[in-house]
Short mmCIF file of C-alpha atoms in Angstrom, two decimals:
data_model
loop_
_atom_site.label_atom_id
_atom_site.label_comp_id
_atom_site.label_asym_id
_atom_site.label_seq_id
_atom_site.Cartn_x
_atom_site.Cartn_y
_atom_site.Cartn_z
CA MET N 1 0.31 -0.29 -0.12
CA ARG N 2 1.76 3.04 -1.35
CA LYS N 3 1.78 5.79 1.23
CA VAL N 4 1.15 9.58 0.13
CA LEU N 5 0.36 12.92 2.26
CA ILE N 6 -1.49 15.68 1.50
CA THR N 7 -0.47 19.17 3.04
CA GLY N 8 -3.99 21.50 3.25
CA ALA N 9 -5.92 18.20 2.98
CA ASN N 10 -8.69 19.10 5.64
CA LYS N 11 -11.35 20.69 3.47
CA GLY N 12 -11.53 21.21 -0.51
CA LEU N 13 -9.50 20.00 -3.27
CA GLY N 14 -6.94 18.35 -0.74
CA PHE N 15 -9.91 16.67 1.13
CA GLU N 16 -11.34 14.91 -1.88
CA LEU N 17 -7.84 14.40 -3.20
CA ALA N 18 -7.01 12.42 0.32
CA LYS N 19 -10.98 10.81 -0.63
CA TYR N 20 -10.25 9.57 -3.81
CA LEU N 21 -6.82 8.21 -3.42
CA LEU N 22 -8.06 5.98 0.12
CA GLN N 23 -10.84 4.73 -2.43
CA LYS N 24 -8.18 3.68 -5.17
CA GLY N 25 -6.18 2.01 -1.91
CA TYR N 26 -3.84 4.51 -0.89
CA PHE N 27 -2.77 5.34 2.53
CA VAL N 28 -3.23 8.59 2.98
CA TYR N 29 -1.63 11.22 5.42
CA LEU N 30 -3.71 14.08 5.84
CA GLY N 31 -1.52 16.97 6.67
CA CYS N 32 -3.89 20.03 8.31
CA ARG N 33 -3.23 23.52 9.83
CA ASN N 34 -6.28 23.59 11.96
CA ILE N 35 -5.94 20.02 14.51
CA GLU N 36 -9.81 20.48 15.19
CA MET N 37 -10.49 20.79 11.05
CA GLY N 38 -8.03 17.96 10.86
CA LYS N 39 -9.87 15.86 13.37
CA SER N 40 -13.35 16.27 11.75
CA ALA N 41 -12.14 15.75 8.02
CA ILE N 42 -10.91 11.80 9.47
CA ASN N 43 -14.19 11.36 10.97
CA ASP N 44 -15.36 12.24 8.00
CA LEU N 45 -13.78 9.85 6.03
CA LYS N 46 -13.08 6.87 8.54
CA SER N 47 -16.91 7.21 8.66
CA SER N 48 -17.51 6.43 4.93
CA GLY N 49 -15.06 2.99 5.93
CA LEU N 50 -12.30 4.95 4.61
CA GLU N 51 -9.54 4.01 7.42
CA ASN N 52 -6.24 3.59 6.08
CA CYS N 53 -5.67 7.77 7.03
CA ILE N 54 -4.15 9.18 10.00
CA LEU N 55 -4.05 12.75 10.29
CA LEU N 56 -0.44 14.85 10.38
CA GLU N 57 -0.61 18.37 11.90
CA ILE N 58 1.34 20.88 10.03
CA ASN N 59 1.50 24.40 8.88
CA ILE N 60 3.96 24.95 6.26
CA SER N 61 4.96 28.23 6.48
CA ASP N 62 6.29 27.89 10.44
CA GLU N 63 9.42 25.83 9.75
CA GLU N 64 9.19 24.29 13.38
CA SER N 65 5.79 23.12 12.81
CA VAL N 66 6.80 21.30 9.18
CA LYS N 67 10.31 19.77 11.38
CA LYS N 68 7.29 18.45 13.87
CA ALA N 69 5.52 16.84 10.96
CA ALA N 70 8.93 14.91 9.44
CA GLU N 71 9.41 13.56 12.49
CA GLU N 72 5.78 12.40 14.06
CA PHE N 73 5.44 10.97 10.63
CA GLY N 74 8.80 8.93 11.20
CA LYS N 75 6.77 7.48 13.89
CA HIS N 76 4.88 5.02 11.71
CA SER N 77 6.74 5.40 8.61
CA ASN N 78 10.67 5.61 7.37
CA VAL N 79 8.83 5.40 4.04
CA LEU N 80 6.57 8.00 1.87
CA ASP N 81 5.61 7.33 -2.29
CA ILE N 82 4.13 10.28 -2.47
CA LEU N 83 4.12 13.75 -1.67
CA ILE N 84 1.27 16.46 -2.59
CA ASN N 85 2.19 19.68 -1.79
CA ASN N 86 -1.52 21.05 -1.89
CA ALA N 87 -1.33 23.97 1.05
CA GLY N 88 -1.99 26.97 0.34
CA ILE N 89 -2.82 31.06 0.04
CA LEU N 90 -4.59 33.25 -2.12
CA GLY N 91 -3.49 36.04 0.04
CA ARG N 92 -5.08 39.73 0.29
CA ARG N 93 -7.27 41.01 -3.16
CA GLN N 94 -6.08 43.64 -4.53
CA SER N 95 -7.74 46.77 -6.36
CA LYS N 96 -6.90 50.27 -7.83
CA GLU N 97 -7.83 51.66 -4.82
CA SER N 98 -5.66 49.25 -2.37
CA PRO N 99 -2.77 47.75 -4.06
CA LEU N 100 -0.48 44.67 -3.17
CA ASN N 101 2.07 45.48 -1.14
CA LEU N 102 5.57 43.66 -0.17
CA SER N 103 4.49 42.72 3.12
CA ASP N 104 1.73 41.53 0.88
CA VAL N 105 3.93 39.89 -1.27
CA ARG N 106 5.99 38.02 1.32
CA GLU N 107 3.06 36.83 2.79
CA VAL N 108 1.77 34.93 -0.09
CA PHE N 109 5.48 33.35 -0.91
CA GLU N 110 6.08 32.52 2.57
CA THR N 111 3.56 29.84 2.35
CA ASN N 112 3.14 28.56 -1.86
CA PHE N 113 6.75 28.91 -2.14
CA PHE N 114 9.19 28.91 0.46
CA GLY N 115 6.89 26.67 2.89
CA THR N 116 6.63 24.00 -0.46
CA ILE N 117 10.35 23.80 -0.37
CA ALA N 118 10.64 23.46 3.62
CA VAL N 119 7.42 21.06 3.68
CA THR N 120 9.95 18.74 0.07
CA GLU N 121 12.90 19.08 2.22
CA ALA N 122 12.13 17.70 5.43
CA PHE N 123 9.92 14.90 3.77
CA LEU N 124 12.92 14.08 1.49
CA PRO N 125 14.81 11.47 3.32
CA TYR N 126 11.48 9.27 3.55
CA LEU N 127 10.98 9.58 -0.70
CA LYS N 128 14.20 8.35 -1.19
CA LYS N 129 13.33 5.44 0.31
CA SER N 130 10.29 4.30 -2.07
CA ALA N 131 10.80 2.41 -5.16
CA LEU N 132 8.80 5.18 -6.75
CA PRO N 133 8.68 8.81 -5.46
CA VAL N 134 6.30 11.32 -6.42
CA ILE N 135 6.34 14.42 -5.74
CA GLU N 136 2.93 16.51 -7.43
CA ASN N 137 2.95 20.71 -6.93
CA ILE N 138 0.00 21.99 -6.68
CA THR N 139 0.24 25.24 -9.27
CA SER N 140 -2.40 27.10 -10.27
CA ASP N 141 -3.63 28.22 -14.36
CA LEU N 142 -2.14 32.27 -13.64
CA SER N 143 1.12 30.89 -13.16
CA SER N 144 1.73 30.49 -16.75
CA LEU N 145 3.66 33.59 -18.17
CA THR N 146 3.12 32.58 -21.56
CA LYS N 147 -0.56 32.38 -20.91
CA HIS N 148 -0.65 36.00 -19.53
CA GLN N 149 0.66 37.40 -23.04
CA ASP N 150 -2.43 36.28 -24.64
CA PRO N 151 -4.66 39.32 -24.45
CA GLU N 152 -7.75 36.24 -25.73
CA TRP N 153 -6.95 34.34 -22.99
CA LEU N 154 -10.15 33.61 -20.69
CA LEU N 155 -7.86 34.89 -17.14
CA TYR N 156 -5.53 37.93 -19.18
CA ASN N 157 -6.59 40.54 -16.50
CA ALA N 158 -5.99 38.42 -13.77
CA LYS N 159 -2.91 39.25 -12.88
CA SER N 160 -1.15 40.33 -9.49
CA ILE N 161 2.38 40.51 -7.48
CA SER N 162 1.58 38.02 -5.28
CA TYR N 163 -0.78 34.57 -6.19
CA GLY N 164 0.24 33.80 -9.78
CA PRO N 165 3.69 34.40 -9.15
CA SER N 166 4.13 32.53 -6.27
CA LYS N 167 2.92 29.63 -8.00
CA THR N 168 5.57 30.61 -11.47
CA ALA N 169 8.33 30.14 -8.71
CA LEU N 170 6.85 27.34 -7.45
CA ASN N 171 7.05 25.79 -11.64
CA ALA N 172 10.38 26.70 -11.90
CA TYR N 173 11.12 25.07 -8.33
CA THR N 174 9.27 22.26 -10.39
CA VAL N 175 11.42 21.75 -12.66
CA ALA N 176 15.29 21.98 -10.66
CA LEU N 177 14.25 19.45 -8.23
CA ALA N 178 13.21 17.27 -10.65
CA TYR N 179 16.14 17.74 -13.30
CA GLU N 180 18.09 16.93 -9.74
CA TYR N 181 16.39 13.77 -8.66
CA LYS N 182 15.83 12.66 -11.95
CA ASP N 183 18.19 9.48 -11.87
CA LEU N 184 16.68 8.72 -9.02
CA GLY N 185 13.71 7.95 -10.22
CA PHE N 186 11.27 10.58 -8.46
CA LYS N 187 8.56 11.96 -10.92
CA ILE N 188 7.95 15.50 -10.12
CA ASN N 189 5.41 17.52 -11.80
CA CYS N 190 3.43 20.54 -11.27
CA VAL N 191 -0.38 20.26 -11.98
CA THR N 192 -2.92 23.01 -11.63
CA PRO N 193 -6.54 22.00 -11.00
CA GLY N 194 -8.22 24.46 -13.05
CA TRP N 195 -11.55 26.76 -11.73
CA THR N 196 -12.66 24.95 -8.92
CA SER N 197 -15.47 26.46 -6.65
CA THR N 198 -14.41 25.76 -3.01
CA ASP N 199 -13.88 28.40 -0.02
CA PHE N 200 -11.11 29.56 -1.80
CA ASN N 201 -12.00 31.60 -4.12
CA GLY N 202 -15.09 31.82 -2.49
CA ASN N 203 -16.91 29.25 -4.35
CA SER N 204 -16.77 31.44 -6.97
CA GLY N 205 -17.98 29.11 -9.86
CA GLY N 206 -16.41 26.09 -11.94
CA LYS N 207 -16.28 22.14 -11.58
CA SER N 208 -16.77 20.68 -7.93
CA ALA N 209 -13.68 19.63 -5.99
CA ALA N 210 -14.53 16.21 -6.23
CA GLU N 211 -14.40 16.35 -10.01
CA ASN N 212 -11.02 18.21 -9.70
CA CYS N 213 -9.37 15.86 -7.69
CA ILE N 214 -8.90 13.44 -10.53
CA ASN N 215 -6.90 14.61 -12.43
CA LEU N 216 -4.45 16.01 -9.68
CA ALA N 217 -4.79 12.35 -8.67
CA LYS N 218 -3.29 11.16 -11.82
CA TYR N 219 -0.40 12.59 -11.49
CA ALA N 220 0.09 10.85 -7.94
CA MET N 221 -0.36 7.57 -9.31
CA LEU N 222 2.82 7.86 -12.19
CA ASP N 223 4.03 4.28 -13.03
CA LYS N 224 8.14 4.90 -13.17
CA ASN N 225 7.12 5.30 -17.09
CA GLY N 226 5.91 8.69 -15.98
CA PRO N 227 6.64 12.33 -16.83
CA THR N 228 8.38 14.51 -14.49
CA GLY N 229 9.63 17.99 -14.67
CA LYS N 230 6.42 19.04 -16.28
CA PHE N 231 3.22 21.32 -16.17
CA PHE N 232 0.10 19.53 -16.66
CA GLY N 233 -3.45 21.06 -16.42
CA GLU N 234 -6.87 18.90 -17.09
CA ASP N 235 -6.01 19.26 -21.06
CA GLY N 236 -2.44 17.68 -21.13
CA GLU N 237 0.53 19.52 -20.84
CA LEU N 238 0.51 23.42 -20.43
CA PRO N 239 3.15 26.18 -21.56
CA TRP N 240 4.98 27.41 -18.71
#
């Protein structure tokens, strides 16, 4: 039974992804910042007959929390097969009246970029012991610099100096990490769920988390012939 850690797993895409992978026979560690919400998520899953899950308290923007989570994981297992870096924040919404400032940008990067790196580094020792280690970094359509140059793109006007750039940086980190570990059999990619209706965006429309998590799961369940160092969406590979 392959072991999966999903950060930000107490609700939304993370929770639905956990549920889906449990149904597919994986053992899932639900990484949750809010311990009470995490317990509720675990109870929901187990009440549905999905028993192979454990709560792991982790706040990815707090290095001490990440280190403690890795130590706690080590009490249960010395191998992690799949790491899904799902946790992230949108940050403050900008407007002409209230533009984003440096503090706003730092806050978003601290979680979406530096937090993801911290989690990855903390769990790499466990991933290296897997026969087929997989890292999936959840990114965004808004990370594509190529798409942002196309005036016909649906999201052309959705530009900011915080959220989108934090995910662009995450994409670049993914490429570098995939190159570094390609000879060790790692499969490391970034995947965007697309427009999903969750609390993250104020339930503003798009597909449900239960629908969009299926494509995310596809890149978590790669075999030894799967791609690495790529950027994927619902319709396949996307431009950087």
